[in-house]
Amino acid sequence: LGNDDRAYAQLNSEILKIIGKPGNPLTKDVEVEIDADYDLHYQHVMRAISACTGRLDPRTGQIVRYVEKIKFAPPRKPA
């Protein structure tokens, strides 16, 4: 997806496409697995988690939840 602000917005959009709409009861069964590069910086991991979790509704200031279950693939050292 990339490595800039647009990449996280695109990730957020892709998650929304998968779940259909926030609050959909099926989201309780959706799990995201993050398979990150070995040397990925913490700030990028947190931004990816945030993009998967949901978004902030600018009208209400409330968080709109997308996915609650997030797991990580086992780390693999570079070859």
mmCIF file of C-alpha atoms in Angstrom:
data_model
loop_
_atom_site.group_PDB
_atom_site.id
_atom_site.type_symbol
_atom_site.label_atom_id
_atom_site.label_comp_id
_atom_site.label_asym_id
_atom_site.label_seq_id
_atom_site.Cartn_x
_atom_site.Cartn_y
_atom_site.Cartn_z
ATOM 1 C CA LEU A 1 0.000 0.000 0.000
ATOM 2 C CA GLY A 2 2.928 2.326 0.475
ATOM 3 C CA ASN A 3 4.579 4.087 3.390
ATOM 4 C CA ASP A 4 3.000 7.530 3.636
ATOM 5 C CA ASP A 5 -0.199 9.042 5.053
ATOM 6 C CA ARG A 6 -2.100 7.972 1.954
ATOM 7 C CA ALA A 7 -1.151 4.333 2.601
ATOM 8 C CA TYR A 8 -2.863 4.338 6.002
ATOM 9 C CA ALA A 9 -5.941 6.030 4.556
ATOM 10 C CA GLN A 10 -6.040 3.362 1.833
ATOM 11 C CA LEU A 11 -5.676 0.588 4.432
ATOM 12 C CA ASN A 12 -8.553 2.104 6.391
ATOM 13 C CA SER A 13 -10.644 2.237 3.210
ATOM 14 C CA GLU A 14 -9.853 -1.390 2.333
ATOM 15 C CA ILE A 15 -10.917 -2.565 5.789
ATOM 16 C CA LEU A 16 -14.180 -0.639 5.416
ATOM 17 C CA LYS A 17 -14.800 -2.344 2.051
ATOM 18 C CA ILE A 18 -14.355 -5.747 3.681
ATOM 19 C CA ILE A 19 -16.679 -5.130 6.630
ATOM 20 C CA GLY A 20 -19.319 -3.303 4.579
ATOM 21 C CA LYS A 21 -20.314 -0.773 7.205
ATOM 22 C CA PRO A 22 -19.227 0.089 10.735
ATOM 23 C CA GLY A 23 -21.249 -1.675 13.387
ATOM 24 C CA ASN A 24 -22.007 -4.625 11.116
ATOM 25 C CA PRO A 25 -22.481 -7.624 13.473
ATOM 26 C CA LEU A 26 -20.169 -9.681 11.273
ATOM 27 C CA THR A 27 -17.221 -7.487 12.309
ATOM 28 C CA LYS A 28 -17.099 -9.416 15.585
ATOM 29 C CA ASP A 29 -15.796 -12.376 13.543
ATOM 30 C CA VAL A 30 -13.343 -10.406 11.385
ATOM 31 C CA GLU A 31 -9.692 -10.647 12.364
ATOM 32 C CA VAL A 32 -6.806 -8.747 10.801
ATOM 33 C CA GLU A 33 -3.342 -10.264 10.724
ATOM 34 C CA ILE A 34 -0.452 -7.850 10.358
ATOM 35 C CA ASP A 35 2.571 -9.386 8.681
ATOM 36 C CA ALA A 36 5.049 -6.553 9.184
ATOM 37 C CA ASP A 37 8.586 -6.179 7.935
ATOM 38 C CA TYR A 38 11.124 -7.249 10.547
ATOM 39 C CA ASP A 39 12.570 -3.754 10.946
ATOM 40 C CA LEU A 40 9.282 -1.861 10.843
ATOM 41 C CA HIS A 41 9.295 1.067 13.243
ATOM 42 C CA TYR A 42 6.839 1.089 16.133
ATOM 43 C CA GLN A 43 5.094 4.262 14.913
ATOM 44 C CA HIS A 44 4.174 2.543 11.641
ATOM 45 C CA VAL A 45 2.852 -0.528 13.447
ATOM 46 C CA MET A 46 0.651 1.695 15.597
ATOM 47 C CA ARG A 47 -0.633 3.608 12.573
ATOM 48 C CA ALA A 48 -1.498 0.329 10.829
ATOM 49 C CA ILE A 49 -3.355 -0.889 13.920
ATOM 50 C CA SER A 50 -5.237 2.404 14.106
ATOM 51 C CA ALA A 51 -6.166 2.223 10.417
ATOM 52 C CA CYS A 52 -7.584 -1.277 10.913
ATOM 53 C CA THR A 53 -9.391 -0.455 14.125
ATOM 54 C CA GLY A 54 -11.497 2.332 12.661
ATOM 55 C CA ARG A 55 -11.624 6.080 12.274
ATOM 56 C CA LEU A 56 -12.554 9.233 14.119
ATOM 57 C CA ASP A 57 -15.904 10.719 13.098
ATOM 58 C CA PRO A 58 -15.183 14.439 12.639
ATOM 59 C CA ARG A 59 -18.830 15.374 13.262
ATOM 60 C CA THR A 60 -19.149 13.708 16.655
ATOM 61 C CA GLY A 61 -15.534 13.261 17.743
ATOM 62 C CA GLN A 62 -16.350 9.596 18.448
ATOM 63 C CA ILE A 63 -14.356 6.601 17.253
ATOM 64 C CA VAL A 64 -16.131 4.511 14.616
ATOM 65 C CA ARG A 65 -14.970 0.912 15.137
ATOM 66 C CA TYR A 66 -14.190 -1.344 12.194
ATOM 67 C CA VAL A 67 -12.249 -4.331 13.562
ATOM 68 C CA GLU A 68 -11.404 -5.283 17.122
ATOM 69 C CA LYS A 69 -9.369 -8.459 16.600
ATOM 70 C CA ILE A 70 -5.837 -7.821 15.388
ATOM 71 C CA LYS A 71 -2.983 -10.300 15.556
ATOM 72 C CA PHE A 72 0.580 -10.379 14.299
ATOM 73 C CA ALA A 73 2.281 -12.951 12.112
ATOM 74 C CA PRO A 74 5.462 -14.326 13.683
ATOM 75 C CA PRO A 75 8.464 -12.087 12.937
ATOM 76 C CA ARG A 76 10.845 -13.295 10.267
ATOM 77 C CA LYS A 77 14.413 -12.068 10.080
ATOM 78 C CA PRO A 78 15.480 -10.740 6.691
ATOM 79 C CA ALA A 79 17.307 -13.204 4.465
#
